[in-house]
Amino acid sequence: METKAARRSPARLLAVWAGTRAVLLLLVFRVVVFPGPDVTSDVSVIYRGWYEVLRQGTFPLDDVTWQYPPAAALPILSPGLLPFLSYTHAFFVLAFLTDLAVLALLRYAGNRPGRSPRGAWVWVTAVPLLGPTAYARYDVMVTAVAVAALLAGARHPRLTGALAAFGALLKVWPALLLVGAVRRRTWASAVVTAAGLAALFSVSMPGAFAFLTFQRDRGTEVESLGSLVFHVGRHFGWDGQVLLNYGSIEFLGPHVDQVSAAALALTGAAFGWLLLWRLRAVRFPPHTLADAAFTAVLLFTVTSRVISPQYLVWLIGTAAVCLTHRASRMGAPALLVVLASFVTVLEFPLGFTHVVTSDWYGITLLVLRNGLLAAAALTAARRLWRATVPPAPAVPFPPRTTRTQETPVSS
């Protein structure tokens, strides 16, 4: 009976994946129109525009919305591999194939001793909850690199380091995958790979690191945790504006700089906590690499000045890797991320008008989504600490002295 159940499980997994992904393809190809703003315009307009510039051998230096490391040019250029399709359709097909590759990696990892198929199920069920956004951004490609890096783990430390470095040059955040790495070979491989690729892009294409300047002047995006201050403030006389700024909808006006600075301070505090954890941790079982990466990505997502819907793809991918390990304690945070993914599609694109206008429905959605992510981050951090840091030794209290034990003092 167990053998039959084991055989049926992959078939069910593949059937659910195929059904949900068929729906995603219908949505991004606009055979079925998803309510709300057209999320595919990022590919057909923005990515396509960058593609034309990148083909000339330079980065889009005159476009402040280009805020990505140099290797991001690769997924933007990748639709050129399918010249028989239009740029937009080729991009969606590649996103679909990347999604399938992630499923294959997770399923393979889940079949090994001490592993579990839970991770593959998280990926299959959570990604479609984001709606067409999942395929209309290049984040699924970055997440595939991150998943491969984490799954390489203890068996291939050099590959883990190289993939993490490559991912960081795609979209920065995969650098966090190294938080739980303990082998020197992993770090050495990451440094060598990052330095080599950075030098290659710097020499071959002008403006490889111009994105650092463009990122510096960003404000507080309307979906971030800090934005709740202004969403509520608009109902009590705050007179700022909501405008398209640096490629996203942001709050501009009084006190925005202070809230953005507070977000950066929180990110610094998160980094400090991770550093303290690393110094105090003494137990590093195989699943710690993935658990630490998931926790780090959660902390930096929650404290960021921007929480775009596609960021949930990162969290789903790292959570899925955690749950391929039976010993991982990240089940509850992973469930919170899955719930947050569902609320995210209600917020964007379905309810984005309510978010932009700061009505109470939009505020409620943001409070719920960001609250779930904050709860996931705190829960993950607490569980990571308890699993890896030994408890402080209890300080014994001195024995109490009774009256009968007191030594009489002569006068």
XYZ file of C-alpha atoms in Angstrom:
411
model
C 0.000 0.000 0.000
C 2.825 2.398 0.858
C 4.459 1.694 -2.503
C 1.267 2.451 -4.381
C 0.775 5.658 -2.408
C 4.352 6.676 -3.137
C 3.764 6.116 -6.846
C 0.522 8.073 -6.831
C 2.044 11.069 -5.030
C 4.296 12.194 -7.934
C 1.394 11.760 -10.333
C -0.867 13.970 -8.175
C 1.913 16.508 -7.777
C 2.496 16.735 -11.522
C -1.247 16.862 -12.223
C -1.756 19.784 -9.820
C 1.286 21.562 -11.240
C 0.091 21.082 -14.829
C -3.427 22.286 -14.056
C -2.404 25.377 -12.135
C 0.314 26.317 -14.618
C -2.087 25.953 -17.535
C -4.232 28.558 -15.804
C -1.208 30.842 -15.320
C -0.331 30.575 -19.012
C -3.898 31.413 -20.005
C -3.684 34.480 -17.773
C -0.325 35.819 -18.969
C -1.184 35.138 -22.612
C -4.415 37.036 -21.838
C -6.636 34.296 -23.168
C -8.382 34.803 -19.840
C -8.217 38.376 -18.527
C -7.374 38.672 -14.845
C -9.148 41.556 -13.073
C -7.158 44.636 -12.122
C -4.150 46.284 -13.765
C -2.404 44.409 -16.581
C 0.638 42.933 -14.828
C 2.105 41.664 -18.117
C 2.964 45.187 -19.263
C 6.253 44.988 -17.365
C 7.347 42.341 -19.853
C 5.818 43.745 -23.021
C 6.860 47.346 -22.370
C 9.632 47.673 -19.756
C 11.547 44.437 -20.286
C 11.183 44.706 -24.037
C 12.585 48.247 -23.939
C 15.564 47.119 -21.872
C 16.071 44.201 -24.264
C 16.524 46.563 -27.197
C 19.123 48.594 -25.269
C 20.993 45.581 -23.890
C 21.281 44.118 -27.388
C 23.467 47.108 -28.247
C 26.033 46.082 -25.610
C 25.206 48.614 -22.893
C 22.948 48.898 -19.886
C 19.931 51.258 -19.879
C 21.866 54.094 -18.236
C 19.228 56.728 -19.010
C 16.441 54.756 -17.337
C 16.262 55.105 -13.546
C 13.900 52.128 -13.397
C 16.874 49.894 -14.208
C 17.762 49.038 -10.610
C 19.275 45.606 -11.006
C 22.773 44.090 -10.854
C 24.531 43.420 -14.156
C 23.619 39.728 -14.523
C 19.951 40.757 -14.702
C 20.711 41.406 -18.356
C 20.695 37.636 -18.913
C 17.013 36.922 -18.120
C 16.013 40.105 -19.941
C 17.896 38.932 -23.023
C 16.844 35.288 -22.676
C 13.691 35.530 -24.883
C 16.095 35.920 -27.780
C 16.704 32.172 -27.403
C 13.224 31.604 -28.866
C 13.268 33.779 -32.013
C 10.185 32.048 -33.412
C 8.077 33.665 -30.654
C 7.409 37.287 -29.845
C 9.494 38.709 -26.983
C 6.589 38.660 -24.540
C 5.440 35.144 -25.363
C 8.998 33.806 -25.283
C 9.509 35.294 -21.819
C 6.382 33.572 -20.479
C 7.403 30.240 -21.986
C 10.832 30.513 -20.346
C 9.218 31.397 -17.003
C 7.020 28.309 -17.363
C 10.028 26.072 -18.102
C 11.941 27.565 -15.181
C 8.985 26.809 -12.922
C 9.079 23.192 -14.105
C 12.829 23.010 -13.435
C 12.286 24.183 -9.841
C 9.629 21.512 -9.356
C 12.014 18.851 -10.680
C 14.772 19.977 -8.299
C 12.470 19.995 -5.281
C 10.934 16.639 -6.156
C 14.352 15.042 -6.646
C 15.591 16.437 -3.331
C 12.435 15.282 -1.563
C 13.091 11.656 -2.550
C 16.437 11.428 -0.762
C 16.814 9.835 2.703
C 15.694 12.126 5.494
C 13.869 14.357 3.042
C 10.214 15.092 2.347
C 7.980 15.931 -0.664
C 6.443 18.805 1.333
C 8.755 21.304 -0.315
C 7.585 20.414 -3.803
C 3.959 20.715 -2.690
C 4.614 24.188 -1.246
C 6.039 25.312 -4.594
C 3.222 23.768 -6.626
C 0.392 25.199 -4.520
C 1.762 28.599 -3.474
C 3.137 30.019 -6.751
C -0.252 30.120 -8.561
C -1.742 31.979 -5.585
C 0.170 35.035 -6.829
C -1.753 34.999 -10.104
C -0.135 36.134 -13.374
C 2.517 38.139 -11.486
C 4.401 34.882 -10.905
C 5.260 34.602 -14.627
C 5.287 38.302 -15.473
C 8.531 39.075 -13.627
C 11.976 37.540 -13.884
C 11.981 36.649 -10.163
C 11.022 33.042 -10.878
C 14.344 32.697 -12.734
C 16.326 34.180 -9.854
C 14.496 31.929 -7.406
C 15.407 28.883 -9.494
C 19.097 29.737 -9.052
C 18.567 30.215 -5.304
C 16.731 26.895 -4.960
C 19.532 25.094 -6.813
C 22.135 26.748 -4.574
C 20.387 25.705 -1.353
C 19.728 22.165 -2.553
C 23.408 21.738 -3.448
C 24.072 22.360 0.259
C 26.566 20.225 2.116
C 27.172 17.824 -0.778
C 28.468 20.473 -3.200
C 29.662 23.492 -1.158
C 31.555 25.102 -4.036
C 28.490 24.922 -6.269
C 26.396 26.495 -3.512
C 28.792 29.420 -3.273
C 29.026 29.908 -7.031
C 25.246 29.821 -7.518
C 24.638 32.166 -4.594
C 27.104 34.661 -6.059
C 25.555 34.368 -9.508
C 22.098 34.866 -7.979
C 23.319 37.959 -6.132
C 24.425 39.435 -9.445
C 20.952 38.704 -10.794
C 19.009 40.410 -8.000
C 21.142 40.925 -4.845
C 18.967 39.006 -2.366
C 20.481 35.540 -3.060
C 23.600 36.785 -1.253
C 21.554 36.062 1.890
C 21.747 32.356 1.084
C 25.271 32.368 2.504
C 24.168 33.406 6.013
C 24.128 29.789 7.198
C 27.126 28.569 5.189
C 29.891 27.219 7.410
C 32.376 25.789 4.931
C 35.219 27.957 3.736
C 34.968 26.408 0.275
C 31.461 27.845 -0.064
C 32.571 31.365 0.775
C 35.727 31.136 -1.343
C 33.718 29.954 -4.336
C 31.211 32.777 -3.833
C 33.926 35.440 -3.665
C 35.772 34.144 -6.723
C 32.561 33.819 -8.761
C 31.270 37.259 -7.778
C 34.602 38.952 -8.487
C 35.008 37.206 -11.824
C 31.487 37.954 -13.066
C 31.609 41.542 -11.831
C 34.878 42.139 -13.642
C 33.532 40.518 -16.798
C 30.418 42.708 -16.869
C 32.372 45.843 -15.984
C 34.757 45.330 -18.881
C 32.234 44.147 -21.464
C 29.252 46.453 -20.828
C 29.388 50.102 -19.665
C 27.376 51.069 -16.591
C 27.244 47.634 -14.982
C 26.846 49.054 -11.477
C 24.888 52.224 -12.167
C 21.927 50.558 -10.445
C 23.511 51.363 -7.064
C 22.922 55.082 -7.633
C 19.384 54.559 -8.869
C 18.463 52.525 -5.766
C 19.779 55.187 -3.382
C 17.002 57.704 -4.026
C 13.995 55.412 -3.698
C 11.175 56.361 -1.345
C 8.608 54.305 0.573
C 6.610 52.029 -1.730
C 2.862 51.839 -1.087
C 2.887 48.116 -0.246
C 5.718 48.159 2.288
C 5.389 47.849 6.048
C 6.387 51.478 6.546
C 3.770 52.667 4.069
C 1.033 51.885 6.598
C 2.033 55.062 8.431
C 1.022 57.147 5.424
C -2.000 55.058 4.446
C -3.506 55.757 7.849
C -2.072 59.282 7.935
C -3.998 60.250 4.798
C -7.196 59.858 6.838
C -5.852 62.272 9.463
C -4.536 65.142 7.378
C -1.211 63.946 5.969
C -0.871 65.909 2.728
C 1.708 63.909 0.775
C 1.244 62.286 -2.627
C 1.204 58.851 -4.218
C 3.198 58.918 -7.452
C 5.036 56.648 -9.860
C 8.638 57.088 -8.759
C 11.678 55.000 -9.776
C 9.450 52.399 -11.362
C 7.044 51.816 -8.467
C 4.133 53.568 -6.780
C 5.590 55.415 -3.793
C 4.621 57.911 -1.127
C 6.251 61.315 -1.496
C 5.879 64.170 0.935
C 6.410 65.126 4.610
C 8.168 62.571 6.818
C 8.718 60.049 4.007
C 12.486 60.402 4.432
C 12.193 59.609 8.134
C 10.096 56.483 7.535
C 12.501 55.329 4.813
C 15.404 55.892 7.206
C 13.577 53.884 9.872
C 13.147 51.031 7.389
C 16.878 51.088 6.669
C 17.551 51.076 10.411
C 15.323 48.019 10.820
C 17.201 46.317 8.001
C 20.436 47.120 9.821
C 18.985 45.664 13.015
C 18.016 42.509 11.115
C 21.574 42.225 9.823
C 22.862 42.700 13.374
C 20.616 39.925 14.666
C 21.801 37.575 11.916
C 25.406 38.369 12.782
C 24.741 37.708 16.475
C 23.011 34.442 15.582
C 25.958 33.360 13.486
C 28.387 34.099 16.324
C 26.270 32.234 18.892
C 25.120 29.252 16.810
C 26.952 25.987 17.432
C 24.670 23.395 15.816
C 24.591 23.279 12.006
C 22.664 20.224 10.793
C 22.157 20.003 7.005
C 18.847 21.879 6.991
C 20.306 24.931 8.767
C 21.622 26.389 5.498
C 18.080 26.571 4.075
C 16.439 27.578 7.370
C 18.884 30.446 7.849
C 18.449 31.614 4.244
C 14.653 31.580 4.548
C 14.825 33.533 7.806
C 17.237 36.086 6.356
C 15.138 36.654 3.223
C 12.022 37.055 5.392
C 13.706 39.613 7.657
C 15.052 41.686 4.796
C 11.757 41.535 2.887
C 9.690 42.708 5.848
C 12.048 45.576 6.702
C 12.508 46.734 3.095
C 11.236 50.076 1.782
C 9.626 48.054 -1.014
C 7.554 44.853 -0.801
C 6.547 44.093 -4.353
C 4.230 41.112 -5.011
C 6.953 39.188 -6.850
C 9.061 39.144 -3.664
C 6.751 36.384 -2.466
C 8.237 34.109 -5.141
C 11.584 34.328 -3.298
C 9.959 33.391 -0.020
C 8.001 30.514 -1.533
C 11.155 29.097 -3.106
C 13.307 29.280 0.035
C 10.440 27.966 2.193
C 10.028 25.041 -0.207
C 13.699 24.108 0.153
C 13.370 24.173 3.954
C 10.463 21.762 3.838
C 12.351 19.243 1.704
C 14.114 18.488 5.018
C 12.037 16.479 7.463
C 14.005 17.972 10.372
C 13.322 21.598 9.406
C 11.277 23.599 11.897
C 10.093 26.119 9.318
C 6.663 24.573 8.732
C 4.693 27.320 10.485
C 6.572 30.241 8.847
C 6.176 28.543 5.463
C 2.414 28.256 6.014
C 2.256 31.956 6.910
C 4.073 32.771 3.641
C 1.557 30.679 1.677
C -1.317 32.574 3.341
C 0.448 35.882 2.635
C 0.713 34.879 -1.032
C -3.040 34.502 -1.251
C -3.611 37.877 0.420
C -1.022 39.394 -1.933
C -3.062 38.579 -5.046
C -6.089 40.153 -3.352
C -3.976 43.264 -2.797
C -2.267 43.233 -6.212
C -3.611 43.287 -8.782
C -7.190 42.706 -7.597
C -7.329 45.406 -4.927
C -4.520 47.711 -5.989
C -6.854 50.643 -6.612
C -7.956 50.393 -2.985
C -4.323 50.331 -1.870
C -3.356 53.380 -3.935
C -6.351 55.360 -2.650
C -5.703 54.219 0.943
C -9.299 53.255 1.621
C -9.975 50.998 4.569
C -10.302 47.869 2.435
C -6.866 48.468 0.939
C -5.366 49.233 4.356
C -6.905 46.048 5.788
C -5.370 43.946 3.025
C -1.936 45.487 3.619
C -2.158 45.061 7.387
C -3.095 41.412 6.915
C -0.466 40.628 4.279
C 2.374 42.488 5.988
C 1.278 41.169 9.371
C 1.520 37.590 8.086
C 5.004 38.264 6.710
C 6.130 39.916 9.947
C 4.769 37.000 11.964
C 6.553 34.565 9.632
C 9.840 36.455 10.035
C 9.655 36.563 13.829
C 8.592 32.926 14.081
C 11.357 31.789 11.744
C 13.978 33.792 13.647
C 12.830 32.370 16.978
C 12.862 28.780 15.704
C 16.245 29.183 14.018
C 17.747 30.530 17.230
C 16.297 27.783 19.414
C 17.413 25.042 17.040
C 21.022 26.189 16.734
C 21.987 28.290 19.772
C 22.464 26.482 23.089
C 20.502 27.906 26.017
C 22.433 30.054 28.433
C 23.473 28.093 31.528
C 21.286 28.783 34.525
C 22.986 30.766 37.283
C 22.528 28.873 40.570
C 21.103 30.859 43.447
C 23.072 30.732 46.709
C 21.447 28.496 49.325
C 19.220 30.291 51.757
C 20.458 30.355 55.331
C 17.890 29.467 57.993
C 17.923 30.880 61.492
C 18.983 27.524 62.960
C 21.991 27.508 60.620
C 23.124 31.008 61.536
C 26.288 31.185 63.586
C 25.695 33.071 66.830
C 27.817 36.134 67.240
C 29.160 36.783 70.741
C 28.789 40.210 72.113
